Coordinates of C-alpha atoms (C1' of nucleotides) in Angstrom, one line a residue:
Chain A
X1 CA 17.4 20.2 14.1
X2 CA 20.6 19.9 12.0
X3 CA 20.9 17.0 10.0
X4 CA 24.4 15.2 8.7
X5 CA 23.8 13.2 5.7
X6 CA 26.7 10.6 5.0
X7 CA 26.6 9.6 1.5
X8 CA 27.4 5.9 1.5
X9 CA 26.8 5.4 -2.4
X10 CA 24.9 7.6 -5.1
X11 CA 21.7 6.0 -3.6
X12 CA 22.1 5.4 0.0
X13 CA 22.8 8.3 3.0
X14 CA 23.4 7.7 6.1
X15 CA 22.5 9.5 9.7
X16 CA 24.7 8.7 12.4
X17 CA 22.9 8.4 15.7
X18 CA 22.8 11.2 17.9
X19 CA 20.7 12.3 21.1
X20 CA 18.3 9.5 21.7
X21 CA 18.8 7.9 18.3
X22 CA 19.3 4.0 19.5
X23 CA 20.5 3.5 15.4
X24 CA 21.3 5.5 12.6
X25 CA 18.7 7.0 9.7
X26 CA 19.3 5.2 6.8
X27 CA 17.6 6.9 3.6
X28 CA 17.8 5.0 0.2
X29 CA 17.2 7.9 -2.7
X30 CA 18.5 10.0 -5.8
X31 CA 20.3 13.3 -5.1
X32 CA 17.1 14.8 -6.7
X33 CA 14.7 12.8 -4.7
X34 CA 16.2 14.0 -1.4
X35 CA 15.7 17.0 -2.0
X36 CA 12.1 16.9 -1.6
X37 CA 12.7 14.6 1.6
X38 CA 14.6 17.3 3.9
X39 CA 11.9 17.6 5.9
X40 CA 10.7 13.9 6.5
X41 CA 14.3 13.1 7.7
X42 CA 13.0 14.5 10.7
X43 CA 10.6 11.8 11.2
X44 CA 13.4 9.5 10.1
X45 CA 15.3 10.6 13.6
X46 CA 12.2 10.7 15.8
X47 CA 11.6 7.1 15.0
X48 CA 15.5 5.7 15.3
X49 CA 14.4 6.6 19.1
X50 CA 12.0 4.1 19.5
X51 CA 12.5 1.3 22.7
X52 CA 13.9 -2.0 20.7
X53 CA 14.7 -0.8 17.3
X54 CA 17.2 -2.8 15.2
X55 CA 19.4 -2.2 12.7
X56 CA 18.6 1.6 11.2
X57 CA 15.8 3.7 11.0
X58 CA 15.3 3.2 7.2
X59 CA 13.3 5.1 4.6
X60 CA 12.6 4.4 1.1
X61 CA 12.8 7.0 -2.3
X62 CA 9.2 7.8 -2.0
X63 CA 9.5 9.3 1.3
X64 CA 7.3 11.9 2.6
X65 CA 5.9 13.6 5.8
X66 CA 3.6 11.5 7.3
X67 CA 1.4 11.1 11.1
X68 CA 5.1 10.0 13.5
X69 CA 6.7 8.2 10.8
X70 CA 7.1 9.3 7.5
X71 CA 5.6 7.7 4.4
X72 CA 7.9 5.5 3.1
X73 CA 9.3 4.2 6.6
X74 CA 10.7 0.7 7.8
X75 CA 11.2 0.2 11.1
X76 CA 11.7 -3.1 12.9
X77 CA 11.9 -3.6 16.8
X78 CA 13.0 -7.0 18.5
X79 CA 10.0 -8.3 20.0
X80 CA 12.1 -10.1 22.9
X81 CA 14.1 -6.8 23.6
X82 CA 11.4 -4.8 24.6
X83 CA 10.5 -4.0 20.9
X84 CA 7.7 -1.3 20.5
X85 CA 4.8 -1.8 18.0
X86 CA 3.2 2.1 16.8
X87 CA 0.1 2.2 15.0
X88 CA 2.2 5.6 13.4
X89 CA 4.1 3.3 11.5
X90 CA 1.3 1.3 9.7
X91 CA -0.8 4.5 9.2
X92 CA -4.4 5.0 9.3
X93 CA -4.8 3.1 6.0
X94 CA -4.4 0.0 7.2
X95 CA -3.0 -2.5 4.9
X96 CA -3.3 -0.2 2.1
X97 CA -2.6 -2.0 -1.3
X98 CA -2.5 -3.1 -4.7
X99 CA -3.2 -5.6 -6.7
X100 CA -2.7 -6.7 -10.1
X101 CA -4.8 -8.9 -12.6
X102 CA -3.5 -10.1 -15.7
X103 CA -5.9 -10.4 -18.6
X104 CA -6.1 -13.3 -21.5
X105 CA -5.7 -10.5 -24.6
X106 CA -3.8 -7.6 -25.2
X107 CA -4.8 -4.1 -25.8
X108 CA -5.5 -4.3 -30.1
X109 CA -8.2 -7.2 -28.6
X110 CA -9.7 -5.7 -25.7
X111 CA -9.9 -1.8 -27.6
X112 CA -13.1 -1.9 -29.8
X113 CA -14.6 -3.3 -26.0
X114 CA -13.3 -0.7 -24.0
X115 CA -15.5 1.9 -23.7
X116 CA -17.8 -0.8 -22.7
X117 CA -15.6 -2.2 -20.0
X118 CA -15.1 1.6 -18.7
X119 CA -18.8 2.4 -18.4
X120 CA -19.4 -1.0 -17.1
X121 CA -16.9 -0.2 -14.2
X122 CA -17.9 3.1 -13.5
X123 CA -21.4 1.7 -12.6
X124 CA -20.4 -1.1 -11.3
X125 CA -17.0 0.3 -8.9
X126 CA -18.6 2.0 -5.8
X127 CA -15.6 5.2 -4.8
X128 CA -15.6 8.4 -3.2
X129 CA -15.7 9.1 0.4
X130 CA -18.1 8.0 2.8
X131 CA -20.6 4.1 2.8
X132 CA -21.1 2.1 -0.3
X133 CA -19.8 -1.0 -1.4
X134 CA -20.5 -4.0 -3.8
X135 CA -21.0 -6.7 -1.3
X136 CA -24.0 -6.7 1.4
X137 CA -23.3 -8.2 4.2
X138 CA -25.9 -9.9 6.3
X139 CA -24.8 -8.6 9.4
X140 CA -22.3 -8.0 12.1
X141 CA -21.8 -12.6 12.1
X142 CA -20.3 -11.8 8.2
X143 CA -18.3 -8.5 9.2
X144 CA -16.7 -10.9 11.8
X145 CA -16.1 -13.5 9.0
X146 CA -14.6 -11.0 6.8
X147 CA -11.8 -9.8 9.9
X148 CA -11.2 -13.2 10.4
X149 CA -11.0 -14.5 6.9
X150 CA -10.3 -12.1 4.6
X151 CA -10.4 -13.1 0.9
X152 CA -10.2 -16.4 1.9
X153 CA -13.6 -15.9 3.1
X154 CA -14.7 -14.2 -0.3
X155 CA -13.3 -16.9 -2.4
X156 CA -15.3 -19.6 -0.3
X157 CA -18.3 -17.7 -1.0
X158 CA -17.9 -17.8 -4.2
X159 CA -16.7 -14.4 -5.1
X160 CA -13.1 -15.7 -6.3
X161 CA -10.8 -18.8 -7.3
X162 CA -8.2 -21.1 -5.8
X163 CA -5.5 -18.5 -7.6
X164 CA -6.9 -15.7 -5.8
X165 CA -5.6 -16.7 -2.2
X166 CA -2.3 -18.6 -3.6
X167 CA -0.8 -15.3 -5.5
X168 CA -2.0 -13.3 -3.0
X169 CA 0.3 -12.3 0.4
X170 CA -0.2 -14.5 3.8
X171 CA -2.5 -17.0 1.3
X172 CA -5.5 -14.4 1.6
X173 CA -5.7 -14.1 5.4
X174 CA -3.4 -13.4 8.1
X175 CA -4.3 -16.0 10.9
X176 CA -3.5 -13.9 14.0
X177 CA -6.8 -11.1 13.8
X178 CA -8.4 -10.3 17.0
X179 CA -12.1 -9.2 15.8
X180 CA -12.6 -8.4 20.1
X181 CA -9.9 -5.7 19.4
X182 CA -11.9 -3.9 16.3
X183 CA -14.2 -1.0 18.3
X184 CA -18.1 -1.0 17.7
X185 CA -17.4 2.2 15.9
X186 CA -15.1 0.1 13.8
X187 CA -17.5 -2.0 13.1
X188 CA -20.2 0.5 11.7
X189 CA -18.0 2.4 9.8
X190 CA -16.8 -1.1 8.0
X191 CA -19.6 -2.8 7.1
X192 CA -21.2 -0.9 4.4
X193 CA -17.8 -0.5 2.5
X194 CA -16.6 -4.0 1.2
X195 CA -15.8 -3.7 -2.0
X196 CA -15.5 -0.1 -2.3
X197 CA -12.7 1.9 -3.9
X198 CA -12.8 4.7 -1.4
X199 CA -11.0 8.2 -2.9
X200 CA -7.7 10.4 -3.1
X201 CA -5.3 8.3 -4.8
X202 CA -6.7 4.9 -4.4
X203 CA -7.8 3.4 -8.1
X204 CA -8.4 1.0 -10.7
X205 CA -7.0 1.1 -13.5
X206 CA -6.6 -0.4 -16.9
X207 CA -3.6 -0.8 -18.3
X208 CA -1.7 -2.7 -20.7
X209 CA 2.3 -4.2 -20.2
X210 CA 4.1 -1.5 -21.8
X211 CA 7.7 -2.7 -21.3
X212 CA 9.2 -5.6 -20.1
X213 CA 12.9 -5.7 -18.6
X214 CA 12.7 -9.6 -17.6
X215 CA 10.3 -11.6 -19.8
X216 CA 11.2 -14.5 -18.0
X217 CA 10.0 -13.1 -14.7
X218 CA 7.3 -11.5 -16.2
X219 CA 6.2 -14.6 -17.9
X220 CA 6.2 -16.5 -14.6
X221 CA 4.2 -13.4 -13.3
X222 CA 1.8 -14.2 -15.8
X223 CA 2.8 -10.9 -17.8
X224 CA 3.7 -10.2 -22.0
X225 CA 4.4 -7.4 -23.2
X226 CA 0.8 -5.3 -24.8
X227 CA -1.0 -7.6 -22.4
X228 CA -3.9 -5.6 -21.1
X229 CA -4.2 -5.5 -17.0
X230 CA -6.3 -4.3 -14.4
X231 CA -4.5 -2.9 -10.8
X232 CA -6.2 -2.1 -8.2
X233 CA -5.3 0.4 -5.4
X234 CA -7.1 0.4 -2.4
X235 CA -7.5 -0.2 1.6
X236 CA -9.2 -1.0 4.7
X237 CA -11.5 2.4 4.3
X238 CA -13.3 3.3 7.5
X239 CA -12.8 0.7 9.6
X240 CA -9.5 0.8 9.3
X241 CA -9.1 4.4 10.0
X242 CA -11.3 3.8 13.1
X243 CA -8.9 1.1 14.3
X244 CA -5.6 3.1 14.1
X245 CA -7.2 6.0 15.9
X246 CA -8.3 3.9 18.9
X247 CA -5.4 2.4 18.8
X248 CA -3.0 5.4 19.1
X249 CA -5.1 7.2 21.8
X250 CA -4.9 3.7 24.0
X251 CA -1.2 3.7 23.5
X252 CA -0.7 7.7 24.0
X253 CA -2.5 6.8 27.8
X254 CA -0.6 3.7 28.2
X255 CA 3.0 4.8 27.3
X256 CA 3.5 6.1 30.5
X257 CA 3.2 2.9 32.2
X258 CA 5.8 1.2 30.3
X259 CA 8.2 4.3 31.2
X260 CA 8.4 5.0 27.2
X261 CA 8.8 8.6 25.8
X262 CA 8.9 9.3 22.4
X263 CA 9.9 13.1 20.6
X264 CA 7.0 13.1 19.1
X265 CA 2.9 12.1 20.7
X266 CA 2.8 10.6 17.4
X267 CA 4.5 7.7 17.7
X268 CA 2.4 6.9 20.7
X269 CA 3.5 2.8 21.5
X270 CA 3.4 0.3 23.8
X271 CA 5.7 -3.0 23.8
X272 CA 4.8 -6.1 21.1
X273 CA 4.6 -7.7 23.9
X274 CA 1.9 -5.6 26.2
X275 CA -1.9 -6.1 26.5
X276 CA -2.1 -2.9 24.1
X277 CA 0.6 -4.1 21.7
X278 CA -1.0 -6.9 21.3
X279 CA -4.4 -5.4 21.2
X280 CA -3.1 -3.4 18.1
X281 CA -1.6 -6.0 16.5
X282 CA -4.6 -8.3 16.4
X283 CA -7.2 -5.1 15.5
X284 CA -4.6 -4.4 13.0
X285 CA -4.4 -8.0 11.3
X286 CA -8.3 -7.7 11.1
X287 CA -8.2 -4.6 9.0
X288 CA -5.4 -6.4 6.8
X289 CA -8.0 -9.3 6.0
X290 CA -10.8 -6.6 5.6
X291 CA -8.4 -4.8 3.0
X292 CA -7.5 -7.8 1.4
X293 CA -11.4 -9.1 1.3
X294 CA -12.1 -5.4 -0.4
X295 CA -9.9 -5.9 -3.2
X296 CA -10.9 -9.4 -3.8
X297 CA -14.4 -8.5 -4.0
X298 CA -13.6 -5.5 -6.6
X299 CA -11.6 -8.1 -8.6
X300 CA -14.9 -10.3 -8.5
X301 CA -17.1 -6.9 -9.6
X302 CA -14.0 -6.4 -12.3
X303 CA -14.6 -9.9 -13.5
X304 CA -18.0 -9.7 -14.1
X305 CA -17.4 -6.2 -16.3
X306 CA -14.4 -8.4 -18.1
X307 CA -16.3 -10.9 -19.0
X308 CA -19.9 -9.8 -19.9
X309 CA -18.4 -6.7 -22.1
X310 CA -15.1 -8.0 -23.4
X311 CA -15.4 -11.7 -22.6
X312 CA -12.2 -11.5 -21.2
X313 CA -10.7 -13.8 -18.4
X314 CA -8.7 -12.3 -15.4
X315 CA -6.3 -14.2 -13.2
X316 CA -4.2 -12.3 -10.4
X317 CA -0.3 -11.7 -10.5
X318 CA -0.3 -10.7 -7.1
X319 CA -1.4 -8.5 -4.0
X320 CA 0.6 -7.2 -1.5
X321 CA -0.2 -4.3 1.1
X322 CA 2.4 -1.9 1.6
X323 CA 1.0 -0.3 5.3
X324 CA 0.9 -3.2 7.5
X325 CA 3.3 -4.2 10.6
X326 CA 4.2 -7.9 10.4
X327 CA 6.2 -10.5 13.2
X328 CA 8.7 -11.9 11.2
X329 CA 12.5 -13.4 12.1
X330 CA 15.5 -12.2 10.5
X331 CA 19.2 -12.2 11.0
X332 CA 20.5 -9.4 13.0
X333 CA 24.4 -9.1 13.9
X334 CA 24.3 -12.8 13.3
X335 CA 21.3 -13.8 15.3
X336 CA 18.2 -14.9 14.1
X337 CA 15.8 -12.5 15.9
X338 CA 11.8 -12.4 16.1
X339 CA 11.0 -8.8 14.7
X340 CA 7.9 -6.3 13.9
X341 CA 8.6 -4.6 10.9
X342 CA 6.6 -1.5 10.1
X343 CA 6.0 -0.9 6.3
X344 CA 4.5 2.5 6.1
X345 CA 4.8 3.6 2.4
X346 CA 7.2 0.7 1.8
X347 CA 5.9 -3.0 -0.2
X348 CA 7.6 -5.7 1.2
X349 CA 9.4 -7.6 -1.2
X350 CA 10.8 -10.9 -0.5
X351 CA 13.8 -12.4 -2.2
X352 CA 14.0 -15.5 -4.4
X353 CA 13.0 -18.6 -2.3
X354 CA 11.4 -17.3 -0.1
X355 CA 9.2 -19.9 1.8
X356 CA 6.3 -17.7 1.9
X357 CA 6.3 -17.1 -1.8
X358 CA 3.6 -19.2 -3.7
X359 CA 5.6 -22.2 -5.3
X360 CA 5.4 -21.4 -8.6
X361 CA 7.1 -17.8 -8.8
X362 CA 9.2 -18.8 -5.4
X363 CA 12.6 -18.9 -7.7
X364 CA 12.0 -15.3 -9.0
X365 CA 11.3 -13.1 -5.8
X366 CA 8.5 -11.1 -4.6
X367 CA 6.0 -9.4 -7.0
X368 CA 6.0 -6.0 -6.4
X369 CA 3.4 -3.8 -7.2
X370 CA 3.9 0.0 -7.4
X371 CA 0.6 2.1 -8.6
X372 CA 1.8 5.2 -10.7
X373 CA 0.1 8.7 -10.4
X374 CA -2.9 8.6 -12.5
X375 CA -2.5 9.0 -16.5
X376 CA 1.5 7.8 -15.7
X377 CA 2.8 4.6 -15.5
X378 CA 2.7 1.8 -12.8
X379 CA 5.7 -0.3 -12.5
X380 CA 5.7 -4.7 -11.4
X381 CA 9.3 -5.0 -9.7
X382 CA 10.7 -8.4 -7.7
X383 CA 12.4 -8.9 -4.7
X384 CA 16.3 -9.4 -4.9
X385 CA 19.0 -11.5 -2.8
X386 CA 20.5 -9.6 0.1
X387 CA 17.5 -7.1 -0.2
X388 CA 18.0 -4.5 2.7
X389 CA 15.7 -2.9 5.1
X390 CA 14.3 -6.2 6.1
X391 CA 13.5 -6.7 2.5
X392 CA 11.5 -3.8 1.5
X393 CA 11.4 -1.0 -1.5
X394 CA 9.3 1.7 -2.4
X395 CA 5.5 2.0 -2.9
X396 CA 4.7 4.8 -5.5
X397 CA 5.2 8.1 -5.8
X398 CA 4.9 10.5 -3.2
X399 CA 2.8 14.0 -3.5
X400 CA 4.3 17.0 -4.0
X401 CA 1.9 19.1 -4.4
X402 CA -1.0 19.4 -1.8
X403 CA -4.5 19.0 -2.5
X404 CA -6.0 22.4 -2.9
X405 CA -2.9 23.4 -4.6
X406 CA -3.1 20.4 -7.1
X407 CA -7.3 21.3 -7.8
X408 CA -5.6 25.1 -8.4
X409 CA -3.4 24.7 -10.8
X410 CA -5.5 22.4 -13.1
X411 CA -9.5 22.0 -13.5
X412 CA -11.0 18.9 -13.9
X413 CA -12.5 19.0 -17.0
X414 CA -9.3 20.0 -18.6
X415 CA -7.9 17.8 -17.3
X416 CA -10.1 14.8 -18.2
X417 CA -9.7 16.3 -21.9
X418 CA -5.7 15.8 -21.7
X419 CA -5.8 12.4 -20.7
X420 CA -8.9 11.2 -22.8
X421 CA -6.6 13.2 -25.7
X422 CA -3.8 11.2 -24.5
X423 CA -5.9 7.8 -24.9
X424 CA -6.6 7.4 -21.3
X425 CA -10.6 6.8 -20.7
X426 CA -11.2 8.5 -17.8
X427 CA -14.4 7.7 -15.1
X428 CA -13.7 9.9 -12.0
X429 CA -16.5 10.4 -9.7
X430 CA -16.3 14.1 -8.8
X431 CA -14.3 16.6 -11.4
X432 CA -13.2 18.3 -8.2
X433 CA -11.1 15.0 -6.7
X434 CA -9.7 14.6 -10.4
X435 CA -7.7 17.6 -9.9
X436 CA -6.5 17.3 -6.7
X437 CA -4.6 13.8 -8.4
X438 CA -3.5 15.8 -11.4
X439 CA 0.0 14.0 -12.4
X440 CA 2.2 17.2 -11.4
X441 CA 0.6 16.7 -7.8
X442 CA 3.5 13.5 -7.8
X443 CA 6.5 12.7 -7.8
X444 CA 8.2 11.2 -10.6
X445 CA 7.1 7.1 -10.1
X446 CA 10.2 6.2 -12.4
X447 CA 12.6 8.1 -10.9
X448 CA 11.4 6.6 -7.8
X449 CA 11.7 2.9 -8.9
X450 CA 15.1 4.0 -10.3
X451 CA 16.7 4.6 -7.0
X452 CA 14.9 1.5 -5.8
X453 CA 16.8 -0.7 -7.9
X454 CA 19.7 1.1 -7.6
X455 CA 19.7 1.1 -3.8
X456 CA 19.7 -3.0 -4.6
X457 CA 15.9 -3.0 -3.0
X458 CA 14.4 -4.6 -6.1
X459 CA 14.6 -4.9 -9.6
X460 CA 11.9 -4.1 -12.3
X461 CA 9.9 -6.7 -14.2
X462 CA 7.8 -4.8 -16.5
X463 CA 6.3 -0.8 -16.5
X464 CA 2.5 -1.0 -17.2
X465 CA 0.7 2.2 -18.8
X466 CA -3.1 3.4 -18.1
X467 CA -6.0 2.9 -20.3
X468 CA -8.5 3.9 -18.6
X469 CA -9.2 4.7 -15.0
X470 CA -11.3 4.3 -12.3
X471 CA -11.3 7.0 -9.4
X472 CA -13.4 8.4 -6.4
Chain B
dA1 C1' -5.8 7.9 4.0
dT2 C1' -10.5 9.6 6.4
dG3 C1' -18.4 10.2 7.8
dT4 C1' -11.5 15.5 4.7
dA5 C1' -12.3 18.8 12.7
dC6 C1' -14.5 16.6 18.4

DNA sequence: ATGTAC
């Protein structure tokens, strides 16, 4: 199809509805970052077709080809206008995230401990495809607990503190998760993997504050420059997976009922407001608590490492998914409106005062967590006033460079030399998997965040560097 | 992202 990009300012484009498009594409990026997008605009189009959409079909620097909607979508649809949810735009990774912990010492402290700290997480961090996990469970009775709680759950059991669920998005638990909506394969596939990294580019890191552009927001974020950190990348693993593929193949049959066609059997969806839409959304909120409930329980694992090898303490900044689709009301031509806004690819990032912001950073914005490419940087941004795209920004940098080619143009072991050589301790879990997440794989993260902030979707807070990492 | 294809 031939696309028209409108430039509307050096880092937002427009494309004007056509065809079925019920609003226009709106695509926030560099000239030099759309360039790698021309094919995800596509996907951009396909979704501005879907029943109930508001406002544009939006999508963030970092955007890339993904399953219906690209990575790096937002999409929201008016739940009282017919409004479609998609498992497409969350992704199979539900509630995908990151999260950051701020240590009590800064890097010349912490170095004659870490090589301690590294080996200590590389036993202690289970990654890599398939089961493993640091918690346990008793049975199926906790799995449920876990859906319905989330870290809220971990940090009653004692795997966490009071900080844990107050810095951390919807308190630790969204309250709407529908365990009856989360298969028996699901299930299986879930409970041997809390607290488990899982693999691609889902880490931990250590890393130290490298830069700070706000120290007053950073300070309230409980960040100084040198300070050393630990983020945490990571999702809902299996089950989640599970979920959004029951999810879409219910949807793909039920369409049809609801007399919705979509360009692309992708972006298979039913209305909010349908037995299936509401199915998802429940079965989706479950594997958002699950997510949250796995980092929390690495964080705990983390803690332990901290404290026996360094005896360092840990407190979180924040955590915030960035695939999840959320009910939330907004202001549209004027009216207040109750929405679903698909993130896929895309942190939201709430602007200061916020109600949902824990009190004491509510005057700053929305932490914002963006995980770098491995042996690059990571960046902490805030939410801003007037943020657009229902206040979202980017996520990280997208790949350019697939797998096999990645693991072809570097081995591992070379690889693992260069970082070490550039200071970075490195504990991957297969040589192979270290390849395929070689740095030239990605996108530039800062030119990513760049066009972020210039798009008025954020503004950074502080740039964070690895020390060592932690991957599957 | 993912028991890396049902």
């Amino acid at each position: 199809m031939e696309l028209t990009l409108v430039e509307e300012n050096p880092y937002r484009f427009r494309i004007e509805p056509r065809g079925d498009m019920r609003v226009p594409g709106i695509v926030f990026a560099s000239h030099d970052l759309l360039e790698d997008a021309e094919k995800s605009l596509e996907q951009v189009v396909n979704v501005a077709t879907l029943p109930g959409i508001v406002g544009a079909s939006y999508a963030m620097p970092d955007i890339h080809w993904g399953y219906g909607f690209p990575i790096g979508g937002v999409a929201a649809t008016d739940v009282d206008d017919g409004g479609v949810v998609s498992p497409g735009g969350v992704g199979f990774d539900i509630s995908c995230g990151v999260r950051l912990l701020a240590a009590d010492g800064d890097r010349r402290s912490l170095w004659p401990a870490l090589p301690d700290v590294m080996d200590g997480l590389d036993r202690a961090i289970p990654r890599g495809a398939g089961p493993g996990g640091v918690w346990h469970l008793s049975g199926p009775g906790e799995l449920e607990r876990i859906l319905d709680g989330g870290s809220r759950y971990a940090v009653e059991r004692g795997h966490g503190e009071e900080r844990d669920l107050t810095r951390c998005e919807d308190g630790g638990a969204v309250a709407d998760a529908d365990g009856a909506q989360v298969s028996g394969r699901a299930r299986e596939r879930g409970l041997g993997q809390v607290g488990s990294l899982g693999s691609a580019n889902h880490f931990l890191e250590v890393q130290q504050v490298a830069e700070v552009y706000d120290e007053r927001v950073a300070a309230a974020f409980g960040l100084v420059r040198d300070q050393v950190c630990v983020m945490i990348h990571c999702g809902s693993r299996g089950l989640g997976h599970q979920i959004c593929t029951d999810h879409v193949r219910a949807m793909d049959r039920a369409m049809n009922r609801y007399g919705i066609t979509v360009p692309d059997r992708q972006l298979a969806c039913t209305p909010v407001d349908s037995p299936e839409g509401r199915a998802y959304l429940g079965a989706m909120a479950a594997a958002a608590n699950y997510g949250r409930a796995n980092r929390q329980l690495l964080s705990d694992a983390t803690r332990r490492i901290f404290h026996r090898a360094a005896r360092t303490r840990l407190s979180l900044v924040y955590d915030v998914s960035h695939n999840l689709a959320k009910l939330e009301t907004h202001t549209v031509d004027g009216a207040r409106r109750r929405l679903c806004v698909h993130r896929k690819g895309a942190t939201r990032a709430f602007p200061p005062w916020h109600r949902e912001l824990p009190e004491d950073i509510r005057e700053f914005g929305q932490p914002v967590l963006i995980p770098g490419t491995m042996g690059t940087a990571s960046y902490v941004l805030a939410g801003v006033p007037g943020g657009d795209a229902f206040h979202s920004t980017c996520h990280g940098a997208g790949r350019v460079m697939s797998r096999h080619q990645a693991a072809r143009t570097v081995a591992g072991k070379e690889l693992r030399a260069r970082l070490e050589r550039g200071g970075i301790a490195v504990r991957p879990r297969s040589l192979r998997g270290l390849a395929e997440e070689t740095p030239e794989a990605y996108k530039d993260v800062s030119a990513v965040v760049e066009a972020s902030e210039g798009a008025g979707l954020c503004r950074t807070v502080a740039r964070l560097v690895p020390l060592g990492v932690v991957k599957g």
